[in-house]
Each structure stands twice: as C-alpha cells, then as structure tokens.
C-alpha cells in the first residue's frame, strides 16, 4: 500500500481514495445481500469486504446479481470501486451458510471479521470500518462466547481498542441521537446513570461532533430519565440528584448542554430546530424516534474510538436474507458517513 491510502488515525497520510472495510456481519442475515447490492452501485471509494469469499458469490447467485471478487492486498495502491466487483479479505466460514438460518458454529467467524477490520484500521491499512448487522443472540449462544458477554459491536470495539468509554450515536439527515447507556436491561438503567458516565459520554460527544462534523460548539439537548424529567422530583429524583448538577458542571467546562428536558417534547421540531445533537438516557428512549424519522437512511456511529466505525441502523433481518428485498439505504448512508468522517479528520490533521 502506498502512503497515500494508509490510515488517517495513526499515520500522517493524505486522503486520496478512501479505503472502507465492510464486515459482512451475520452470514445468515442480510449483510452479505447488502454487500452484493452496493457492489452494483458507483462509489468513489475502494470498498473491501471482510468475509467468506464463497458466501458472497453464493449470495450474489441467489439474488441473481453479477459479482466478481478479488483478494484485497493492502500493499497495492487504492483504487475506486468498479461496478459488479468487490475486493475481499477472505475469512473462512466454519460451516456452509443457509440464508435465514442461524448457526452458532459460524459465530467465531463473525467476531474474527470484526477483529480483522478493527486491527486493519488501527494498523492503517484502511481508513474506516463499516459494519453490516450481526446477531447478538447467536454469538452469545455459541460455545466459544460466555453467555451474555457479547452485547454489541459498540462495546466489543470499546474493549478491543482498550477505551474506557465510547458513545453510540445514530444520525440521519437532520437528527442525531446519542445514548448515555447502550445495550442494558431497562431494570439496570437508572443505576447506571451516574455523574461519571454522563460526563464521559457528553465530553466524547462534544469532542467528536467538533472533530468529525465541524460543529464549533455543539448545542446538545439532554433528555431526563423519568417522565416529565421527574416532574420536580415527584416522578423520580435522578434529574435533581444526578443529571442537572452534572450538566451544570460540564457547562462550566465550556460544553453547551441543555436539559434535562422531558424526552417526549425534546423530540419535537421546535426544540430540535436549534440542536446539533440529542443525548438520550437509554436505547429505547432515543432510537425509536430516530428510526421513525429516518429508518433506512441513518447510520450508527461509534464515537470515542481511535478509529472510524459506522454501521447500519437495522438488524440482521433473517426474514429477508437471500430474497433480494432488503433495502441497502442504511449501508449506503453508513459508507458515505464513514468517508465524510475520514475526510473531515484528514482536513483537521492537515489544516
Ligand atoms: N448493527 C447491528 O449489528 C445490529 C444488529 N441487530 C441485531 O439484529 C437481530 C435482529 O433484530 P431485530 O430486532 O429483529 O431487527 P431487524 O432490524 O433485523 O428487523 C426488524 C424488521 O425490520 C426489517 N428490516 C430490517 N432491516 C431491513 C432492511 N435493510 N430492509 C428492509 N427491511 C428491513 C425486518 O425485515 C424486520 O421486519 C438481533 O440480534 C439484533 O440484536 C439489531 C440492530 C443493529
Ligand atoms: N440498536 C443499535 C444496535 O443494536 C447496534 O448496536 P452495535 O452492534 O452497533 O453496538
């Protein structure tokens, strides 16, 4: 690989053609379908897919779409995508995959694709990783993984990259929703909302909105935890005891956090009009709003990592695998956002 397409994270390189690595995710889900579908489109990036080569060719045949593949070599200069072709970093499946049918034997393969993609970003072999959906259940069901220990890409990448904290943010054209807690049972959420966690998350969100999205001083609307943001303490004390004083302290550092606001009215046009992002306390407080607004056109972005990682806004959709009816809109968005983030990062480095 020439210096021109080496990592933006740990090497001072010039971004010419971004090299984006896609992990195809759960082999029985729609991840492989989406990779084949985006291969049919025009892109100004080099797209490489980290997966089993034969899986992609089989899925293309099943979908009736043309596809050729070549082995990706990080020592070759980057080249823009050509329609109907994919570069592949081959990782063999443990067992042949049937679209729509989960198989725990292939779970270690899914994790291996993530490890390779992440390490490749850290080593500077590609500019960003974009993840197709995986199935959290089948990974936890596999003999190689301790049950319940795999909660999602976000936490897995946090641990792989040895980060204390990362932030999940989903973004569509005019709405960004970040989360204080991610994949946590609802019963545990209230106890997890501490000044320390809110502070770590808010600082990362503020920092990365500046770094990757060129927002000078992000205005962030923060939701309360309880209905009506606690109704002055009558519907819960977390706002008064934890959230309010934490936001106040963070604002004295220069952050621009507004809240805690009642979550139901925070997500109305009047409030959102002047917001750069929103911060929800838990997964299903913020994400249903985002998905109602922009499902299929949103990207999931992990902030706070030493690499760029974006993803789709949907799951494995086992019911659609191999049928040709999966919508590739979110994967397209995730690719575009990854490329924009890579360019923004590069501009900041060189300015
Ligand atoms: N980024 C990731 O790896 C994500 C993984 N998941 C995982 O996916 C698995 C299945 O989750 P579900 O809750 O069933 O959600 P899901 O998103 O897979 O499916 C929900 C509904 O949306 C439809 N759908 C999803 N993606 C679509 C697309 N691209 N085009 C057209 N229709 C689409 C499905 O057919 C289904 O009716 C779970 O294990 C979950 O944890 C869920 C979200 C994100
Ligand atoms: N709802 C988002 C989701 O479940 C995806 O999580 P992750 O695998 O990107 O951490």
CSV table of N, CA, C and O and ligand atoms in Angstrom, one decimal, residues 30 34 131-137 153 291 295 300 309 311-320 325-328, ligand 1:
chain,number,residue,atom,x,y,z
A,30,UNK,N,-29.0,-10.4,6.3
A,30,UNK,CA,-29.0,-9.6,5.0
A,30,UNK,C,-27.6,-8.9,4.8
A,30,UNK,O,-27.5,-8.3,3.7
A,34,UNK,N,-26.6,-7.2,1.3
A,34,UNK,CA,-26.3,-5.7,1.1
A,34,UNK,C,-25.0,-5.4,0.5
A,34,UNK,O,-24.9,-4.5,-0.3
A,131,UNK,N,-19.8,-1.6,9.5
A,131,UNK,CA,-20.3,-3.0,9.9
A,131,UNK,C,-21.7,-3.2,9.4
A,131,UNK,O,-22.6,-2.5,9.7
A,132,UNK,N,-21.9,-4.4,8.7
A,132,UNK,CA,-23.2,-4.9,8.4
A,132,UNK,C,-23.7,-5.6,9.7
A,132,UNK,O,-22.9,-5.9,10.6
A,133,UNK,N,-25.0,-5.9,9.8
A,133,UNK,CA,-25.5,-6.3,11.1
A,133,UNK,C,-25.1,-7.7,11.5
A,133,UNK,O,-25.0,-8.6,10.6
A,134,UNK,N,-24.9,-7.9,12.8
A,134,UNK,CA,-24.6,-9.3,13.3
A,134,UNK,C,-25.8,-9.6,14.3
A,134,UNK,O,-26.6,-8.7,14.6
A,135,UNK,N,-25.8,-10.9,14.6
A,135,UNK,CA,-26.9,-11.3,15.5
A,135,UNK,C,-26.4,-11.6,16.9
A,135,UNK,O,-25.6,-12.5,17.1
A,136,UNK,N,-26.8,-10.7,17.9
A,136,UNK,CA,-26.2,-10.8,19.2
A,136,UNK,C,-26.5,-12.1,19.9
A,136,UNK,O,-25.7,-12.7,20.6
A,137,UNK,N,-27.7,-12.6,19.6
A,137,UNK,CA,-28.2,-13.8,20.3
A,137,UNK,C,-27.3,-15.0,19.9
A,137,UNK,O,-26.9,-15.8,20.8
A,153,UNK,N,-21.6,-4.5,18.8
A,153,UNK,CA,-20.3,-4.0,18.2
A,153,UNK,C,-19.7,-2.9,19.1
A,153,UNK,O,-18.5,-2.9,19.3
A,291,UNK,N,-35.6,6.2,14.4
A,291,UNK,CA,-36.0,5.2,13.3
A,291,UNK,C,-37.3,5.6,12.7
A,291,UNK,O,-37.5,5.3,11.5
A,295,UNK,N,-35.6,5.6,9.4
A,295,UNK,CA,-35.1,4.2,9.2
A,295,UNK,C,-34.8,4.0,7.8
A,295,UNK,O,-35.5,4.3,6.8
A,300,UNK,N,-25.3,4.4,12.2
A,300,UNK,CA,-24.9,4.2,13.6
A,300,UNK,C,-23.4,4.5,13.6
A,300,UNK,O,-22.6,3.8,12.9
A,309,UNK,N,-15.7,4.1,12.9
A,309,UNK,CA,-16.6,2.9,12.7
A,309,UNK,C,-18.0,3.4,12.5
A,309,UNK,O,-18.5,4.2,13.4
A,311,UNK,N,-22.1,2.1,11.0
A,311,UNK,CA,-22.8,0.8,10.8
A,311,UNK,C,-24.2,1.2,10.3
A,311,UNK,O,-24.6,2.3,10.1
A,312,UNK,N,-25.0,0.1,10.1
A,312,UNK,CA,-26.4,0.3,9.6
A,312,UNK,C,-27.3,0.6,10.8
A,312,UNK,O,-26.9,0.4,11.9
A,313,UNK,N,-28.5,1.0,10.5
A,313,UNK,CA,-29.5,1.3,11.5
A,313,UNK,C,-30.5,0.2,11.8
A,313,UNK,O,-31.5,0.4,12.5
A,314,UNK,N,-30.2,-1.0,11.2
A,314,UNK,CA,-31.1,-2.1,11.3
A,314,UNK,C,-30.4,-3.4,11.7
A,314,UNK,O,-29.1,-3.4,11.8
A,315,UNK,N,-31.1,-4.4,12.0
A,315,UNK,CA,-30.5,-5.7,12.3
A,315,UNK,C,-30.4,-6.7,11.2
A,315,UNK,O,-30.4,-6.2,10.0
A,316,UNK,N,-30.3,-7.9,11.5
A,316,UNK,CA,-30.0,-9.0,10.5
A,316,UNK,C,-31.1,-9.3,9.6
A,316,UNK,O,-30.9,-10.0,8.6
A,317,UNK,N,-32.3,-9.0,9.9
A,317,UNK,CA,-33.5,-9.2,9.1
A,317,UNK,C,-33.4,-10.6,8.4
A,317,UNK,O,-33.5,-10.8,7.2
A,318,UNK,N,-33.4,-11.6,9.3
A,318,UNK,CA,-33.3,-13.0,8.8
A,318,UNK,C,-34.4,-13.4,7.8
A,318,UNK,O,-34.2,-14.2,6.9
A,319,UNK,N,-35.5,-12.7,8.0
A,319,UNK,CA,-36.7,-13.0,7.1
A,319,UNK,C,-36.5,-12.5,5.7
A,319,UNK,O,-37.2,-13.0,4.8
A,320,UNK,N,-35.5,-11.7,5.5
A,320,UNK,CA,-35.3,-11.2,4.1
A,320,UNK,C,-34.0,-11.7,3.4
A,320,UNK,O,-33.8,-11.5,2.2
A,325,UNK,N,-35.0,-8.4,-1.3
A,325,UNK,CA,-35.9,-7.3,-1.0
A,325,UNK,C,-35.3,-6.4,0.2
A,325,UNK,O,-36.0,-5.5,0.6
A,326,UNK,N,-34.1,-6.7,0.6
A,326,UNK,CA,-33.5,-5.8,1.7
A,326,UNK,C,-33.2,-4.5,1.1
A,326,UNK,O,-32.7,-4.4,0.0
A,327,UNK,N,-33.4,-3.5,1.9
A,327,UNK,CA,-33.1,-2.1,1.5
A,327,UNK,C,-31.7,-1.8,1.9
A,327,UNK,O,-31.3,-1.8,3.1
A,328,UNK,N,-30.9,-1.4,0.9
A,328,UNK,CA,-29.4,-1.1,1.2
A,328,UNK,C,-29.2,0.4,1.6
A,328,UNK,O,-28.0,0.8,1.7
B,1,LIG,N1,-25.7,-3.1,13.7
B,1,LIG,C1,-26.1,-4.3,14.2
B,1,LIG,O1,-25.3,-5.3,14.2
B,1,LIG,C2,-27.5,-4.5,14.7
B,1,LIG,C3,-27.9,-5.8,15.0
B,1,LIG,N2,-29.1,-6.0,15.4
B,1,LIG,C4,-29.5,-7.4,15.7
B,1,LIG,O2,-30.2,-8.0,14.7
B,1,LIG,C5,-31.0,-9.1,15.2
B,1,LIG,C6,-32.5,-9.0,14.7
B,1,LIG,O3,-33.0,-7.8,15.3
B,1,LIG,P1,-34.5,-7.3,15.0
B,1,LIG,O4,-34.9,-6.6,16.3
B,1,LIG,O5,-35.3,-8.4,14.5
B,1,LIG,O6,-34.4,-6.1,14.0
B,1,LIG,P2,-34.2,-6.2,12.4
B,1,LIG,O7,-33.8,-4.8,12.0
B,1,LIG,O8,-33.3,-7.3,11.9
B,1,LIG,O9,-35.6,-6.4,11.8
B,1,LIG,C7,-36.8,-5.6,12.2
B,1,LIG,C8,-37.7,-5.5,11.0
B,1,LIG,O10,-37.1,-4.6,10.0
B,1,LIG,C9,-37.0,-5.2,8.8
B,1,LIG,N3,-35.7,-4.8,8.2
B,1,LIG,C10,-34.5,-4.7,8.8
B,1,LIG,N4,-33.6,-4.3,8.0
B,1,LIG,C11,-34.2,-4.1,6.8
B,1,LIG,C12,-33.7,-3.6,5.5
B,1,LIG,N5,-32.4,-3.3,5.3
B,1,LIG,N6,-34.5,-3.6,4.5
B,1,LIG,C13,-35.9,-3.9,4.7
B,1,LIG,N7,-36.4,-4.3,5.9
B,1,LIG,C14,-35.5,-4.4,6.9
B,1,LIG,C15,-37.0,-6.7,9.0
B,1,LIG,O11,-37.4,-7.5,7.9
B,1,LIG,C16,-37.9,-6.8,10.2
B,1,LIG,O12,-39.3,-6.8,9.7
B,1,LIG,C17,-30.8,-9.0,16.7
B,1,LIG,O13,-29.9,-10.0,17.1
B,1,LIG,C18,-30.3,-7.6,17.0
B,1,LIG,O14,-29.5,-7.6,18.1
B,1,LIG,C19,-30.1,-5.0,15.6
B,1,LIG,C20,-29.7,-3.7,15.3
B,1,LIG,C21,-28.4,-3.4,14.8
